[in-house]
Tab-separated table of C-alpha atoms in Angstrom:
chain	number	residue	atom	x	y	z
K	1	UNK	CA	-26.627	35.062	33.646
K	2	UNK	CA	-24.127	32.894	35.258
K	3	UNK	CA	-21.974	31.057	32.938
K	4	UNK	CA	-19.018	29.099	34.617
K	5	UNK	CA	-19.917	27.412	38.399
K	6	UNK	CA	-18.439	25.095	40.762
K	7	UNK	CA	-20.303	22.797	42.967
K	8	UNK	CA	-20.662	23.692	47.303
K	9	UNK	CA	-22.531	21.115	48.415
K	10	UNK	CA	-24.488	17.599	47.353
K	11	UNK	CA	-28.480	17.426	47.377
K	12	UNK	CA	-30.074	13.635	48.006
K	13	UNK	CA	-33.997	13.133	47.552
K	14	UNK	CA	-35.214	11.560	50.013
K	15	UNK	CA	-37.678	8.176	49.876
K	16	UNK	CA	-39.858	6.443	52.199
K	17	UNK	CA	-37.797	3.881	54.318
K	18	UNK	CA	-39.784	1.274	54.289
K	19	UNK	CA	-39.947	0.813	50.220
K	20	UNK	CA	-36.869	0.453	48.093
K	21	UNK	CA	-35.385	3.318	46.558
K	22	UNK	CA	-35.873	3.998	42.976
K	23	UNK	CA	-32.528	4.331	40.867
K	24	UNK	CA	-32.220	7.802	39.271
K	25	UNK	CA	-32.587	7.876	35.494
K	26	UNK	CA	-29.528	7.049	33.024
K	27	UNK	CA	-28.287	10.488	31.377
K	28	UNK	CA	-29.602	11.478	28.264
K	29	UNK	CA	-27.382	11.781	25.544
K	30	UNK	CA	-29.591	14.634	23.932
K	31	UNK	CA	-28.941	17.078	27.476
K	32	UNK	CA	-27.743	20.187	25.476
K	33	UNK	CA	-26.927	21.925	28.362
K	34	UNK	CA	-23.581	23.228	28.902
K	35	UNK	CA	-20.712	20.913	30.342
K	36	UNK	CA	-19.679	22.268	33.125
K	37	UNK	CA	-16.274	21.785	35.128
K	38	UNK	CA	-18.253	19.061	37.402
K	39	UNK	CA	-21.661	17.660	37.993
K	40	UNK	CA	-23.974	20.067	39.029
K	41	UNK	CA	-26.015	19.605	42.463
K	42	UNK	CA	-26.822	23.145	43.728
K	43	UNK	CA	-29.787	25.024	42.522
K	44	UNK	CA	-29.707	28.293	40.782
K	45	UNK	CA	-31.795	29.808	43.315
K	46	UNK	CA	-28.920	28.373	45.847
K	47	UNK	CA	-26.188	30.200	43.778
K	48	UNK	CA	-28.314	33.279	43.163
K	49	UNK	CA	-28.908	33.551	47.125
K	50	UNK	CA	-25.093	33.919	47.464
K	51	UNK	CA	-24.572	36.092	44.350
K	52	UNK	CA	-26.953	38.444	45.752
K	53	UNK	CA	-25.488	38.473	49.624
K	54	UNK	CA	-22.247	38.851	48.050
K	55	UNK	CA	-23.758	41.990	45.763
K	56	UNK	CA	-26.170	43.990	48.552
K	57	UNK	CA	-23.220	43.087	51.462
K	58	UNK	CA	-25.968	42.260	53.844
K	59	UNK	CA	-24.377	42.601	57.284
K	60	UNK	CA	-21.306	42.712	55.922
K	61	UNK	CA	-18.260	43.166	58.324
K	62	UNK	CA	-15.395	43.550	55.937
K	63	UNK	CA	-13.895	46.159	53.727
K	64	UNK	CA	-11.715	45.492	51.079
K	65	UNK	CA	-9.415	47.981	49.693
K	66	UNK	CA	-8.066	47.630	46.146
K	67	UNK	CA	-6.371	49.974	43.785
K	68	UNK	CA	-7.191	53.438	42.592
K	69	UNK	CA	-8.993	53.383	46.042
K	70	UNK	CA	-11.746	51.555	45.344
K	71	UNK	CA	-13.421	49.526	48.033
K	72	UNK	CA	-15.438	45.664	48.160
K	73	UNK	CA	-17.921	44.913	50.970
K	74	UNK	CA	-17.884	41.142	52.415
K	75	UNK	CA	-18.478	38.749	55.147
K	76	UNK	CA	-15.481	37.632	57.329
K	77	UNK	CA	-17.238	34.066	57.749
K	78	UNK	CA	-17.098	33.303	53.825
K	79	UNK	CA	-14.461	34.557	52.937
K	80	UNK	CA	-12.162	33.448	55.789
K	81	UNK	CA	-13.693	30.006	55.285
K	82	UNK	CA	-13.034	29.859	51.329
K	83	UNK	CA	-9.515	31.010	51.759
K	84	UNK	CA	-7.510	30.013	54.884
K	85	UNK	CA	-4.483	33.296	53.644
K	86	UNK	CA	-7.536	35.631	54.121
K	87	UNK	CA	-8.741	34.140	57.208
K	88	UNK	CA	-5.077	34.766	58.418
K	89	UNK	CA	-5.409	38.614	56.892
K	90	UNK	CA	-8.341	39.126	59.310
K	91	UNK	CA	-7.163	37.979	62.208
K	92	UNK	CA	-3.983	40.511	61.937
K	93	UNK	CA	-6.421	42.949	60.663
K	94	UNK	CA	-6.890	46.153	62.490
K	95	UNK	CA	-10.769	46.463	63.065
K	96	UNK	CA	-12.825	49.866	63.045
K	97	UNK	CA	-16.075	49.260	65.326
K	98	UNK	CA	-17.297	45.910	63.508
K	99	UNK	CA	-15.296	46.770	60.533
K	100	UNK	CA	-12.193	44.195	59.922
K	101	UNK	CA	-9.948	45.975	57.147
K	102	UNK	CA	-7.438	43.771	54.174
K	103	UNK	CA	-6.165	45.267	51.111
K	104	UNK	CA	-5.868	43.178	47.878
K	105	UNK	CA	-3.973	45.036	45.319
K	106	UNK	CA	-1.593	44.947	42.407
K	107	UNK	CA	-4.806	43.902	40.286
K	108	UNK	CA	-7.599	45.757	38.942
K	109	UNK	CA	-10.424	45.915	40.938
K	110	UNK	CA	-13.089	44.493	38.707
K	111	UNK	CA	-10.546	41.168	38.737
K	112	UNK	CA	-10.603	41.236	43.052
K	113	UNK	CA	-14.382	41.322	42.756
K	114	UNK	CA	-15.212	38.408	40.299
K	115	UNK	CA	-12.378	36.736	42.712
K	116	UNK	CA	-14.133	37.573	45.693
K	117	UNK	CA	-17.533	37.069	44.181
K	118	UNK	CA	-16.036	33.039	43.758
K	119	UNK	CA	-15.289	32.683	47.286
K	120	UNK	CA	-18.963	33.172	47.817
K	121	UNK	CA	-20.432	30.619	45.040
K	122	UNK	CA	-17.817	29.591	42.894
K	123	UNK	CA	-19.757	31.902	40.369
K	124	UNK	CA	-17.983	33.711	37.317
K	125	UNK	CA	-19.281	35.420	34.346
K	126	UNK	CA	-17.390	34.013	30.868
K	127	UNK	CA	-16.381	37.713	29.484
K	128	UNK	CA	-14.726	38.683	33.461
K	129	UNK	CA	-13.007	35.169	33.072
K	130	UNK	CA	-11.778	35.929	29.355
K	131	UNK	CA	-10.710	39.158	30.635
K	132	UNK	CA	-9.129	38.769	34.186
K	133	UNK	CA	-8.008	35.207	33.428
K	134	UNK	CA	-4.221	35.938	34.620
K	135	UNK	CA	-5.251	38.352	37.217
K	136	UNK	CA	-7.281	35.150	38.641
K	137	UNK	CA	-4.497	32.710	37.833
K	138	UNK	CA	-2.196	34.803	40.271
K	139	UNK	CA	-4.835	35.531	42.812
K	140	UNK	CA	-5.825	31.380	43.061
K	141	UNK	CA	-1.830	30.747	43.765
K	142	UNK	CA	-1.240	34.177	46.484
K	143	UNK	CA	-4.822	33.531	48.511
K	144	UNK	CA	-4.993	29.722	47.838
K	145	UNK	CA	-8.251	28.927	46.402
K	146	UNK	CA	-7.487	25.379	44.398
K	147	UNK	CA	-10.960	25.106	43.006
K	148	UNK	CA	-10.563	28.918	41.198
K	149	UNK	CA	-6.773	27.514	39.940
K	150	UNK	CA	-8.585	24.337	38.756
K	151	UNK	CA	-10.996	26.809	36.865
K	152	UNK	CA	-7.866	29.318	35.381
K	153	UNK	CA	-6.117	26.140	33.941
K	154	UNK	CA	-9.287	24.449	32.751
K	155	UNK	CA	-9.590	27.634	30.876
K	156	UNK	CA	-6.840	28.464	29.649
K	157	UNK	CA	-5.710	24.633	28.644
K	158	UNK	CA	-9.346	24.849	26.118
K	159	UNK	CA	-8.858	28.074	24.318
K	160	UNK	CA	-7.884	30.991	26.515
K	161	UNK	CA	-3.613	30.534	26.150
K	162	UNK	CA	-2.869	32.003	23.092
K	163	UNK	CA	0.464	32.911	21.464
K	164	UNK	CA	-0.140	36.738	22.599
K	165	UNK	CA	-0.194	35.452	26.600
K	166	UNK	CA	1.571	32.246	26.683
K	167	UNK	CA	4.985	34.103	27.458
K	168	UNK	CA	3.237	35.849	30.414
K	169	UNK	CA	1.487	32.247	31.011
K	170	UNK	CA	4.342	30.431	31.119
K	171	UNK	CA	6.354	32.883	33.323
K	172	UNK	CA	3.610	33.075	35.977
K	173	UNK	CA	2.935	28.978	36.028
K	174	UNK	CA	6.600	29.367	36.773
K	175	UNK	CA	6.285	31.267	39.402
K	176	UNK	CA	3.337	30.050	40.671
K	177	UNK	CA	3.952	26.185	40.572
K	178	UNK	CA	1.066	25.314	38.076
K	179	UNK	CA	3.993	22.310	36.535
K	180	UNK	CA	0.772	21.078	33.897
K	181	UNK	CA	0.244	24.681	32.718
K	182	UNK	CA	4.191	25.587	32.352
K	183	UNK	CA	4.219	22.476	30.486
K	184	UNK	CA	1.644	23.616	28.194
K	185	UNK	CA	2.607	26.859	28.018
K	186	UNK	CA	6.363	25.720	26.829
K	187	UNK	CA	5.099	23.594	24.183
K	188	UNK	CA	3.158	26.354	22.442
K	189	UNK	CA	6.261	28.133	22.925
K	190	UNK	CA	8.630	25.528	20.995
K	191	UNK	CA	5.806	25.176	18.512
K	192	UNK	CA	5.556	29.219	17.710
K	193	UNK	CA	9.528	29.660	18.895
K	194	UNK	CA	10.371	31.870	15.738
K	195	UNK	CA	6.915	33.951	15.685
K	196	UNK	CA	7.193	34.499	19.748
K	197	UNK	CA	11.065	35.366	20.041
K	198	UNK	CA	10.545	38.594	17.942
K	199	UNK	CA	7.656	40.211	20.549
K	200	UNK	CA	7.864	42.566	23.101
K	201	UNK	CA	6.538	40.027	25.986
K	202	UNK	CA	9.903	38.152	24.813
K	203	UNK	CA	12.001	40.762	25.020
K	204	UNK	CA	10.606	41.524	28.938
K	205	UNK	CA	11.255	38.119	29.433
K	206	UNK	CA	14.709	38.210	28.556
K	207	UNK	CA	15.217	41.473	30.538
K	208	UNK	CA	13.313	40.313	33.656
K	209	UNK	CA	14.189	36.578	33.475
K	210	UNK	CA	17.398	36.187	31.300
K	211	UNK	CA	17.983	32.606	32.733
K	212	UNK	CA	15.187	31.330	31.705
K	213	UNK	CA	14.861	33.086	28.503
K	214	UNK	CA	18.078	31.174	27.749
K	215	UNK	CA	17.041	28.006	29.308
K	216	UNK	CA	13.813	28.099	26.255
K	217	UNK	CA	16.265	29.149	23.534
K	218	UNK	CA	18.367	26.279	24.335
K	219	UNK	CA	15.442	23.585	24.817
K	220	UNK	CA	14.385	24.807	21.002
K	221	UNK	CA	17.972	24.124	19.856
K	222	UNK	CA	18.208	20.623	21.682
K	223	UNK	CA	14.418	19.846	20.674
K	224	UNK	CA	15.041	20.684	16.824
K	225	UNK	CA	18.824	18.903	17.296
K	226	UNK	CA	16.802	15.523	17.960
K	227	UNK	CA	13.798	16.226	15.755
K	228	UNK	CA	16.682	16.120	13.217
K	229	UNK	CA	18.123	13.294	14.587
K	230	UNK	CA	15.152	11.408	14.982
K	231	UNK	CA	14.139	12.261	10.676
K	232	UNK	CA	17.794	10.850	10.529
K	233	UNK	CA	17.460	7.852	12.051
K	234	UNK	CA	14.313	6.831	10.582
K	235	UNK	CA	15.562	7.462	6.591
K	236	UNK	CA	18.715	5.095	7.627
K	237	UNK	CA	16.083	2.758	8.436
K	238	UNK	CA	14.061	3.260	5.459
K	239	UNK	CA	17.109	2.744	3.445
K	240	UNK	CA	18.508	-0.244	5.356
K	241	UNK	CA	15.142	-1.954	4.790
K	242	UNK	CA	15.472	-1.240	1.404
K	243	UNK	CA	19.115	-2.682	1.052
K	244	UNK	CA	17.782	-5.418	2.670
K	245	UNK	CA	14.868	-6.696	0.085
K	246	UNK	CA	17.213	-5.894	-2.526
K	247	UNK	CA	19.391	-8.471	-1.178
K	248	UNK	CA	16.643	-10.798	-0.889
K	249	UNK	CA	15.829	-9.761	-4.614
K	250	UNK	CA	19.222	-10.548	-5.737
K	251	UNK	CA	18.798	-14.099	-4.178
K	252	UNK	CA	15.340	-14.669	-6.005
K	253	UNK	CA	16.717	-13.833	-9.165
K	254	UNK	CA	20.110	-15.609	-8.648
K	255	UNK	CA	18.517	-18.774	-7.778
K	256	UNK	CA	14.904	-18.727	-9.001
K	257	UNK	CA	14.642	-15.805	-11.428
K	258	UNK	CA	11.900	-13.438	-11.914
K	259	UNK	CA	10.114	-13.359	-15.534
K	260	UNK	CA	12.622	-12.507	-18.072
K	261	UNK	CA	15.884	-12.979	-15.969
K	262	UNK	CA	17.861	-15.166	-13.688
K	263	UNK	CA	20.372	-18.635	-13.677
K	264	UNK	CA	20.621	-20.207	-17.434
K	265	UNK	CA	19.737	-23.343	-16.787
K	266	UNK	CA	15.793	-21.970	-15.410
K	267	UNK	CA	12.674	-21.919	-17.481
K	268	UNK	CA	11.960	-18.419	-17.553
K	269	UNK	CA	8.189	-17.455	-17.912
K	270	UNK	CA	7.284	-13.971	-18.518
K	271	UNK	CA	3.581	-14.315	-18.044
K	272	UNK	CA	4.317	-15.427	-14.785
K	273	UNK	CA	2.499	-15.309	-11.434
K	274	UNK	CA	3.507	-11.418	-10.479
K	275	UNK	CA	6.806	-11.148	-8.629
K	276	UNK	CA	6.565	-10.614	-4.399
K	277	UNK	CA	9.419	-8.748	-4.116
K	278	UNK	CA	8.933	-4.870	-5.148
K	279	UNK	CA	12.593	-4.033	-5.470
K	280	UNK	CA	13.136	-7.136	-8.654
K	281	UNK	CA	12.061	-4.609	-11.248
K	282	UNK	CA	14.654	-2.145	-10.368
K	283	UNK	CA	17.250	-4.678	-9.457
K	284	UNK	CA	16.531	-6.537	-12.896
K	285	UNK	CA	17.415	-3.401	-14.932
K	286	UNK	CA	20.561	-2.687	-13.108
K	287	UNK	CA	21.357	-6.250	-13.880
K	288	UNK	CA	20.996	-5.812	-17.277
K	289	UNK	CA	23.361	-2.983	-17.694
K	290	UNK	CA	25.960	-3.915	-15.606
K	291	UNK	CA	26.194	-7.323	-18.109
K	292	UNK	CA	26.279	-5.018	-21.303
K	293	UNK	CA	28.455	-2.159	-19.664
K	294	UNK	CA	31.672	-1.104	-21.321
K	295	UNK	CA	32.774	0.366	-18.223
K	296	UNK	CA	32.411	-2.316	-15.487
K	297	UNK	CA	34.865	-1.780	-13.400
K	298	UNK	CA	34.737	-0.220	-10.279
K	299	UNK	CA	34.821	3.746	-10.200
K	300	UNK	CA	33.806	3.736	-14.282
K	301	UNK	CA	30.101	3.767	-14.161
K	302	UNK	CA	27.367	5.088	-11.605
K	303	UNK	CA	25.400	1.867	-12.145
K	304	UNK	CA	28.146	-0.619	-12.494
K	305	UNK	CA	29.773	1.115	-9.180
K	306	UNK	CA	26.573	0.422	-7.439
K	307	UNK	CA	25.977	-3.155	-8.746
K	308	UNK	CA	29.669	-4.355	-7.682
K	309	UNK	CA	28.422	-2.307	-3.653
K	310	UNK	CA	24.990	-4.646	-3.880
K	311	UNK	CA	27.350	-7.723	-4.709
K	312	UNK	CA	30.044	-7.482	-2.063
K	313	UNK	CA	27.233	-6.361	0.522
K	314	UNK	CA	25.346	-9.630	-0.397
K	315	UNK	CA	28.399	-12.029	0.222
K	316	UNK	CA	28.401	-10.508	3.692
K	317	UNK	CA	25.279	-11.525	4.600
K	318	UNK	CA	25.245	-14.363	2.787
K	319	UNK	CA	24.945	-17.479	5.177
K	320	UNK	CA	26.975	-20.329	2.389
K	321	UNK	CA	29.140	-19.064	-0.001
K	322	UNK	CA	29.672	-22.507	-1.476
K	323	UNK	CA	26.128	-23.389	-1.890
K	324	UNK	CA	25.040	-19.616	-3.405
K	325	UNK	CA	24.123	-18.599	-6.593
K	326	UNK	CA	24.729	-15.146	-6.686
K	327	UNK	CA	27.539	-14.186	-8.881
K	328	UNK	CA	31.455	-13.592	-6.934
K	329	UNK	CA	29.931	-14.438	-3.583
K	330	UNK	CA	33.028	-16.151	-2.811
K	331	UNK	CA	35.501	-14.321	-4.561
K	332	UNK	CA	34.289	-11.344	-2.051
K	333	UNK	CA	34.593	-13.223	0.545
K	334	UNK	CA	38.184	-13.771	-0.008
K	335	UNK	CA	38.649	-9.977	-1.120
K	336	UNK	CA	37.022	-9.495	2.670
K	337	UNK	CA	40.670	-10.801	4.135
K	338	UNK	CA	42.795	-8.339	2.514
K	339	UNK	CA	40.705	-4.863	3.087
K	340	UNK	CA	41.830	-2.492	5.714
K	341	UNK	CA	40.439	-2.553	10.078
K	342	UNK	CA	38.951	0.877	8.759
K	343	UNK	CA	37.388	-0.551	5.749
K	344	UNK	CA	36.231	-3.234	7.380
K	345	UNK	CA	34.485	-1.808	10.498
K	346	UNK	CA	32.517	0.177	7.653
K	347	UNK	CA	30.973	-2.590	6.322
K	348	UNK	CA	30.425	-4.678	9.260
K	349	UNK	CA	28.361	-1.947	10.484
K	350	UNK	CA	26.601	-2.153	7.331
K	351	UNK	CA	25.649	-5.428	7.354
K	352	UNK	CA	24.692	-5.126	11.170
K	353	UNK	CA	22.134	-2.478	10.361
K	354	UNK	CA	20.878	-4.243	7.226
K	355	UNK	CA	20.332	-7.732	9.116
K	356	UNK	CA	19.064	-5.833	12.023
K	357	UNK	CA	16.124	-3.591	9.717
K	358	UNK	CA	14.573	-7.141	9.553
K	359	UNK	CA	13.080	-7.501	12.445
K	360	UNK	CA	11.052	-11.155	12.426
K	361	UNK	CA	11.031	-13.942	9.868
K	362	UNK	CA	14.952	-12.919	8.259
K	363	UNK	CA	15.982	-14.867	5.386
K	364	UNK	CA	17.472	-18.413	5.880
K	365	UNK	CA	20.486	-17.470	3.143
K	366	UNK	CA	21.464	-14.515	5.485
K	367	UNK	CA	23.643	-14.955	8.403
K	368	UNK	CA	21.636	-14.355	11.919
K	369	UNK	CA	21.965	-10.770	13.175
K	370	UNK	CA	23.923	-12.088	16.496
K	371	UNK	CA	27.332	-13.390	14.228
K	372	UNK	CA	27.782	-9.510	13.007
């Protein structure tokens, strides 16, 4: 039974000229046949007919030669036709009465006869493609036949490269200028880099093809290098973001409080309306300590230490200094005038990347991302 076929030609019905043709019927979405590489317009019997010319060698005029002497019977015409490198073989070809005479070899010959057997109907059996699938691949590229390299990458692309051929894959899209396949093929390879280095096809690879062996090692280095990178990036953004509605938090509770805290002179409600700003709860309770702290100055506690960072990183962004609430916003603004250019370029890259992790709709007491 034929299980994988390309179509030859395109079959019309015909109608009566003088009334208007009837449109075909819409596809049915309950067809369980088989998808196939294309739409199918040649008949089985069609395909069968050339199966079986290509099987009894009816009149047959060539003789094909493969390895372990073996030899495949078929028609100059067809083949010639379905392969323009063949057609080229038999003209060069020395001829014995009506005989013309090529050799295919290098591949077994059960994978030159499913080959040949395409050129005919563009026929193949699922277990010879499962099997000869590589031996295929390189015959589509050295006798160019682009609707059998079509097939081999269909294939291969939906189930057939695995990690026990990729290597071999990869090396013969290479080679054989299949660019969608080698990219493929080196993807699985990055993806399975630590399983795949430690086989034998590697170590051929590296033997045969040291260059490019080393050209994969290093893509793996770069890709994991910027996968890092990239993990890097987006935690400093996560944590910028965070800086940044604690900063907003720090202004809600300076000027409007939140519940149980905030300025002296506010009605404080603790049944409140629930707060909008997730990072108050946290920010409250650091609040608390660093007012009760026996240690607050700088360097003595953890918390205190972290408080007095949130402070001076909030008079940065802070748009007026006169008109804030927040505890020593200006007296850190003064302190700004007497810190070092090294000191200084730390924090102003700070505040850049805090005012710049809001993207739309930043707070009207901040300063504008463009004065950083």
């Amino acid at each position: 039974m034929v299980t994988g076929c390309l179509d030859l030609h395109q079959s019309f019905k015909s109608a009566d000229s003088s009334s208007v043709p009837i449109p075909p019927p819409l596809p049915s979405k309950s067809d369980g046949r088989k998808k196939r590489l294309g739409p199918s317009c040649v008949s089985t019997a069609t395909r069968d007919t050339w199966d079986r010319l290509f099987n009894d060698g009816y009149k047959a005029d060539v003789v094909i030669y493969t390895d372990n002497g073996s030899i495949i019977y078929a028609h100059a015409n067809i083949i010639g036709t379905a392969s323009t490198v063949i057609k080229g073989m038999l003209k060069q070809a020395k001829r014995h009465g009506k005989w013309h005479t090529i050799s295919i070899r290098g591949v077994p010959h059960d994978a030159v006869r499913v080959f040949i057997r395409f050129l005919y109907s563009s026929c193949y059996e699922k277990e010879e493609m499962n099997e000869f699938i590589m031996h295929l691949l390189l015959l589509s590229h050295a006798y160019v036949v682009p609707q059998l390299k079509r097939v081999c990458e269909w294939h291969l692309e939906h189930g057939l490269l695995t990690t026990e051929n990729v290597i071999d894959v990869f090396q013969l899209a290479l080679l054989c200028d299949f660019p969608r396949l080698s990219l493929i093929s080196h993807r699985m390879i990055m993806k399975h880099f630590k399983e795949l280095s430690a086989t034998e096809a590697w170590t051929a690879m590296k033997k045969s093809h040291p260059f490019l062996e080393k050209e994969v090692r290093d893509s793996v280095i770069i890709e994991a290098n910027t996968r890092k990178e990239r993990i890097r990036k987006r935690n400093d953004q996560r944590i910028y973001s965070q800086l940044y509605e604690a900063m907003e938090a720090l202004v809600h509770i300076c000027r409007d409080g939140c519940k149980t805290i905030g300025p002296h002179d506010k009605d404080l409600k603790p049944d409140h309306a629930p707060c909008n700003y997730e990072a108050c709860k946290g920010l409250e309770s650091l609040i608390r300590h660093f007012a009760g702290c026996k240690l607050r100055v700088p360097g003595g506690c953890v918390h205190c230490k972290r408080m007095w960072q949130l402070l001076e990183l909030h008079s940065r962004v802070c748009a007026d200094s006169d008109q804030c609430r927040v505890p020593l916003c200006r007296n850190f603004k003064e302190k700004m005038e007497k810190q070092s250019k090294k000191d200084e370029s730390r924090w102003k890259l700070l505040v850049k990347n805090v005012l710049g992790s809001k993207k739309v709709g930043g707070s009207p007491f901040f300063l504008p991302v463009t004065s950083c």
